[in-house]
Amino acid sequence: MVLTMAAQLYTTTPLHSKITNKPLCPPPLSLKPRSLTAKHLRTTQSTSLPRISVSAAATSSIEVKESSASIQPSKSKSLPFRVGHGFDLHRLEPGYPLIIGGINVPHERGCEAHSDGDVLLHCVVDAILGALGLPDIGQIFPDSDPKWKGAPSSVFIKEAVRLMDEAGYEIGNLDATLILQRPKLSPYKETIRTNLSELLGADPTVVNLKAKTHEKVDSLGENRSIAAHTVILLMKK
């Protein structure tokens, strides 16, 4: 019964709102273009944005001077400490001597390289040069230069030490890791470390040497290559 009464009220109650034909929004203003008078033109000219002129110097190309052939100590900010990292890798091939840290290690394979292929000394040189902010060993001693053919890597070490001295730094400590599957370096590690210390002019107590195999993985683990990593800390004298 309640539902019936509600339905009757709904159908019989008149609507109080009136529907008109008046638009909800005023009609848009006329978009008819207006002609510009001389006054308008003068106003427009006086308020227009200024033009920006670009000088010829700003658009000219920048000339880059070539660096001198001789390598000089870094001119960058003098720091109390500098850290460098070096990495090197060489193929092992029959018929070459295996020289590590300036020591000839008996093995049936040796490093195929332009110089003597001393992977440890090359790595140490790159670490020193990196700490000084200088180019890598390949730029200073390019393999395209015949005078480095078969050269002992001690020459490269001596040059790196000279640059380090001229920059006013000395070795704080050095940590190197050799990676090769064979031969075992245990019988030669101390000799290599001692010789490396002498070449660097550093106390043996600040020079550390480790040797790792590569668990028979890839060329290092298959005795087809040898690699080395070196981290060095340089301290201001």
Tab-separated table of C-alpha atoms in Angstrom:
chain	number	residue	atom	x	y	z
A	1	MET	CA	0.000	0.000	0.000
A	2	VAL	CA	2.856	2.388	0.822
A	3	LEU	CA	4.427	1.684	-2.555
A	4	THR	CA	1.098	2.441	-4.313
A	5	MET	CA	0.742	5.848	-2.568
A	6	ALA	CA	4.323	6.737	-3.384
A	7	ALA	CA	3.755	5.938	-7.020
A	8	GLN	CA	0.653	8.154	-7.133
A	9	LEU	CA	2.496	11.089	-5.529
A	10	TYR	CA	5.351	10.727	-8.027
A	11	THR	CA	3.089	10.757	-11.060
A	12	THR	CA	0.798	13.560	-9.890
A	13	THR	CA	3.271	16.077	-8.359
A	14	PRO	CA	3.913	18.928	-10.862
A	15	LEU	CA	7.454	20.014	-11.632
A	16	HIS	CA	8.292	23.447	-10.199
A	17	SER	CA	11.277	24.131	-12.404
A	18	LYS	CA	10.647	25.941	-15.645
A	19	ILE	CA	12.445	25.088	-18.811
A	20	THR	CA	13.371	28.185	-20.720
A	21	ASN	CA	14.885	28.759	-24.106
A	22	LYS	CA	17.513	31.115	-22.695
A	23	PRO	CA	21.080	30.053	-23.445
A	24	LEU	CA	23.219	28.979	-20.507
A	25	CYS	CA	26.150	31.099	-21.648
A	26	PRO	CA	26.170	34.467	-23.410
A	27	PRO	CA	26.867	34.307	-27.128
A	28	PRO	CA	30.545	34.604	-28.062
A	29	LEU	CA	31.915	37.988	-28.949
A	30	SER	CA	32.269	38.801	-32.572
A	31	LEU	CA	35.550	37.483	-34.004
A	32	LYS	CA	35.415	39.842	-36.928
A	33	PRO	CA	38.933	41.175	-37.560
A	34	ARG	CA	39.500	44.827	-36.943
A	35	SER	CA	41.617	47.029	-39.124
A	36	LEU	CA	44.816	48.370	-37.526
A	37	THR	CA	45.240	52.103	-37.419
A	38	ALA	CA	48.518	54.005	-37.436
A	39	LYS	CA	48.213	54.377	-33.660
A	40	HIS	CA	48.002	50.613	-33.260
A	41	LEU	CA	51.056	50.120	-35.439
A	42	ARG	CA	53.102	52.626	-33.424
A	43	THR	CA	52.109	50.915	-30.164
A	44	THR	CA	52.979	47.466	-31.535
A	45	GLN	CA	56.378	48.598	-32.758
A	46	SER	CA	57.259	50.220	-29.439
A	47	THR	CA	56.332	47.135	-27.376
A	48	SER	CA	57.840	44.448	-29.591
A	49	LEU	CA	60.586	42.240	-28.078
A	50	PRO	CA	64.170	43.329	-28.773
A	51	ARG	CA	66.179	41.318	-31.251
A	52	ILE	CA	69.147	39.333	-29.942
A	53	SER	CA	72.280	39.605	-32.046
A	54	VAL	CA	74.781	36.737	-31.966
A	55	SER	CA	78.374	37.766	-32.359
A	56	ALA	CA	80.617	36.016	-34.842
A	57	ALA	CA	82.884	34.917	-32.011
A	58	ALA	CA	80.063	32.934	-30.424
A	59	THR	CA	79.349	31.043	-33.611
A	60	SER	CA	82.900	30.405	-34.643
A	61	SER	CA	84.315	26.907	-34.217
A	62	ILE	CA	86.508	26.111	-31.232
A	63	GLU	CA	90.066	25.363	-32.112
A	64	VAL	CA	91.591	22.456	-30.256
A	65	LYS	CA	95.341	22.493	-29.896
A	66	GLU	CA	97.205	19.250	-30.168
A	67	SER	CA	98.936	18.093	-27.032
A	68	SER	CA	102.700	18.005	-27.028
A	69	ALA	CA	104.384	14.707	-27.705
A	70	SER	CA	106.274	14.745	-24.406
A	71	ILE	CA	104.253	13.632	-21.401
A	72	GLN	CA	104.383	16.019	-18.456
A	73	PRO	CA	103.184	15.506	-14.878
A	74	SER	CA	99.501	16.247	-14.354
A	75	LYS	CA	98.660	19.929	-13.815
A	76	SER	CA	95.446	19.053	-12.000
A	77	LYS	CA	94.677	19.972	-8.410
A	78	SER	CA	97.337	18.895	-5.936
A	79	LEU	CA	95.824	16.285	-3.624
A	80	PRO	CA	97.293	14.669	-0.512
A	81	PHE	CA	96.379	11.221	-1.871
A	82	ARG	CA	95.775	9.762	-5.311
A	83	VAL	CA	94.458	6.290	-6.200
A	84	GLY	CA	95.068	4.458	-9.484
A	85	HIS	CA	93.928	1.159	-10.974
A	86	GLY	CA	95.670	-0.839	-13.687
A	87	PHE	CA	94.660	-3.869	-15.734
A	88	ASP	CA	96.432	-5.863	-18.404
A	89	LEU	CA	95.953	-9.130	-20.259
A	90	HIS	CA	98.111	-11.016	-22.759
A	91	ARG	CA	97.720	-14.172	-24.785
A	92	LEU	CA	99.971	-17.096	-23.904
A	93	GLU	CA	101.600	-18.711	-26.919
A	94	PRO	CA	104.351	-21.316	-27.344
A	95	GLY	CA	107.823	-20.024	-28.152
A	96	TYR	CA	107.710	-16.894	-25.948
A	97	PRO	CA	109.291	-16.339	-22.513
A	98	LEU	CA	106.950	-15.846	-19.562
A	99	ILE	CA	108.217	-12.720	-17.773
A	100	ILE	CA	106.340	-11.573	-14.676
A	101	GLY	CA	107.549	-8.615	-12.656
A	102	GLY	CA	110.868	-8.679	-14.481
A	103	ILE	CA	111.439	-12.349	-13.568
A	104	ASN	CA	111.617	-15.111	-16.183
A	105	VAL	CA	109.233	-17.826	-14.968
A	106	PRO	CA	109.757	-21.294	-16.539
A	107	HIS	CA	106.705	-22.316	-18.580
A	108	GLU	CA	105.923	-23.848	-21.960
A	109	ARG	CA	104.059	-20.693	-22.993
A	110	GLY	CA	104.812	-16.999	-22.805
A	111	CYS	CA	103.164	-13.644	-23.516
A	112	GLU	CA	102.753	-12.597	-27.121
A	113	ALA	CA	103.254	-8.828	-27.099
A	114	HIS	CA	105.097	-5.968	-28.778
A	115	SER	CA	107.480	-5.552	-25.832
A	116	ASP	CA	108.510	-8.324	-23.452
A	117	GLY	CA	104.843	-8.810	-22.498
A	118	ASP	CA	105.336	-8.404	-18.747
A	119	VAL	CA	101.684	-8.288	-17.701
A	120	LEU	CA	102.447	-7.294	-14.101
A	121	LEU	CA	104.748	-4.371	-14.901
A	122	HIS	CA	102.380	-3.101	-17.599
A	123	CYS	CA	99.560	-3.218	-15.090
A	124	VAL	CA	101.562	-1.351	-12.438
A	125	VAL	CA	102.565	1.339	-14.953
A	126	ASP	CA	98.913	1.920	-15.851
A	127	ALA	CA	97.989	2.187	-12.172
A	128	ILE	CA	100.634	4.873	-11.579
A	129	LEU	CA	99.669	6.804	-14.705
A	130	GLY	CA	96.003	6.567	-13.777
A	131	ALA	CA	96.647	7.937	-10.300
A	132	LEU	CA	98.521	10.876	-11.827
A	133	GLY	CA	95.732	11.540	-14.317
A	134	LEU	CA	97.977	10.782	-17.306
A	135	PRO	CA	97.348	8.785	-20.525
A	136	ASP	CA	97.655	5.006	-20.382
A	137	ILE	CA	100.735	2.975	-21.260
A	138	GLY	CA	99.509	2.361	-24.804
A	139	GLN	CA	99.551	6.095	-25.560
A	140	ILE	CA	102.938	6.825	-24.016
A	141	PHE	CA	104.612	3.677	-25.379
A	142	PRO	CA	102.542	2.768	-28.479
A	143	ASP	CA	103.037	-0.668	-29.995
A	144	SER	CA	103.169	1.035	-33.396
A	145	ASP	CA	106.589	2.454	-32.485
A	146	PRO	CA	109.342	-0.010	-33.521
A	147	LYS	CA	111.724	1.215	-30.822
A	148	TRP	CA	109.587	-0.548	-28.182
A	149	LYS	CA	109.713	-3.881	-30.019
A	150	GLY	CA	110.948	-6.426	-27.480
A	151	ALA	CA	111.797	-3.679	-24.962
A	152	PRO	CA	112.046	-4.687	-21.296
A	153	SER	CA	109.090	-3.398	-19.325
A	154	SER	CA	111.453	-2.046	-16.673
A	155	VAL	CA	111.898	0.921	-19.060
A	156	PHE	CA	108.193	1.696	-18.739
A	157	ILE	CA	108.289	1.376	-14.943
A	158	LYS	CA	111.228	3.777	-14.669
A	159	GLU	CA	109.408	6.373	-16.779
A	160	ALA	CA	106.254	6.042	-14.670
A	161	VAL	CA	108.282	6.459	-11.473
A	162	ARG	CA	109.983	9.545	-12.940
A	163	LEU	CA	106.621	11.132	-13.700
A	164	MET	CA	105.411	10.280	-10.217
A	165	ASP	CA	108.494	11.916	-8.654
A	166	GLU	CA	108.122	15.044	-10.783
A	167	ALA	CA	104.499	15.352	-9.699
A	168	GLY	CA	105.650	15.241	-6.073
A	169	TYR	CA	104.225	11.862	-5.067
A	170	GLU	CA	105.521	8.628	-3.611
A	171	ILE	CA	103.990	5.169	-3.244
A	172	GLY	CA	101.847	4.691	-0.156
A	173	ASN	CA	101.071	1.075	-0.929
A	174	LEU	CA	100.446	-1.198	-3.904
A	175	ASP	CA	98.267	-4.296	-4.170
A	176	ALA	CA	98.518	-6.490	-7.285
A	177	THR	CA	96.693	-9.673	-8.309
A	178	LEU	CA	97.920	-12.036	-11.016
A	179	ILE	CA	95.371	-14.325	-12.685
A	180	LEU	CA	96.649	-17.434	-14.486
A	181	GLN	CA	95.917	-21.121	-14.439
A	182	ARG	CA	99.499	-22.283	-14.820
A	183	PRO	CA	102.250	-22.283	-13.725
A	184	LYS	CA	101.926	-22.092	-9.954
A	185	LEU	CA	103.630	-18.904	-8.794
A	186	SER	CA	104.215	-19.851	-5.169
A	187	PRO	CA	107.954	-20.577	-5.718
A	188	TYR	CA	108.437	-17.222	-7.492
A	189	LYS	CA	106.146	-14.783	-5.691
A	190	GLU	CA	108.701	-13.450	-3.227
A	191	THR	CA	111.337	-12.963	-5.936
A	192	ILE	CA	108.809	-11.137	-8.117
A	193	ARG	CA	107.675	-8.917	-5.240
A	194	THR	CA	111.244	-8.033	-4.265
A	195	ASN	CA	112.198	-7.128	-7.835
A	196	LEU	CA	109.045	-5.063	-8.294
A	197	SER	CA	109.815	-3.137	-5.091
A	198	GLU	CA	113.325	-2.357	-6.327
A	199	LEU	CA	112.049	-1.129	-9.701
A	200	LEU	CA	109.572	1.145	-7.936
A	201	GLY	CA	112.074	2.338	-5.340
A	202	ALA	CA	109.563	1.342	-2.682
A	203	ASP	CA	109.872	-0.511	0.591
A	204	PRO	CA	108.866	-4.183	0.083
A	205	THR	CA	106.458	-3.884	3.009
A	206	VAL	CA	104.177	-1.581	0.977
A	207	VAL	CA	104.113	-3.877	-2.087
A	208	ASN	CA	101.696	-6.818	-1.984
A	209	LEU	CA	101.341	-9.561	-4.599
A	210	LYS	CA	98.644	-12.211	-4.911
A	211	ALA	CA	98.126	-14.965	-7.488
A	212	LYS	CA	94.816	-16.606	-8.412
A	213	THR	CA	93.702	-19.293	-10.831
A	214	HIS	CA	90.578	-18.812	-12.946
A	215	GLU	CA	89.037	-22.174	-12.089
A	216	LYS	CA	89.539	-23.433	-15.649
A	217	VAL	CA	87.069	-20.847	-16.958
A	218	ASP	CA	87.570	-19.073	-20.345
A	219	SER	CA	90.996	-18.261	-21.814
A	220	LEU	CA	92.564	-17.559	-18.417
A	221	GLY	CA	91.436	-20.867	-16.990
A	222	GLU	CA	92.471	-22.731	-20.131
A	223	ASN	CA	96.080	-21.478	-19.918
A	224	ARG	CA	95.643	-19.389	-23.068
A	225	SER	CA	96.097	-15.997	-21.383
A	226	ILE	CA	97.345	-14.219	-18.266
A	227	ALA	CA	95.934	-11.094	-16.595
A	228	ALA	CA	96.747	-8.739	-13.741
A	229	HIS	CA	95.009	-6.068	-11.663
A	230	THR	CA	96.805	-3.413	-9.616
A	231	VAL	CA	95.554	-0.780	-7.182
A	232	ILE	CA	98.023	1.863	-6.017
A	233	LEU	CA	97.895	4.660	-3.464
A	234	LEU	CA	100.145	7.665	-4.032
A	235	MET	CA	100.894	10.116	-1.242
A	236	LYS	CA	102.117	13.685	-1.506
A	237	LYS	CA	105.744	13.996	-0.408
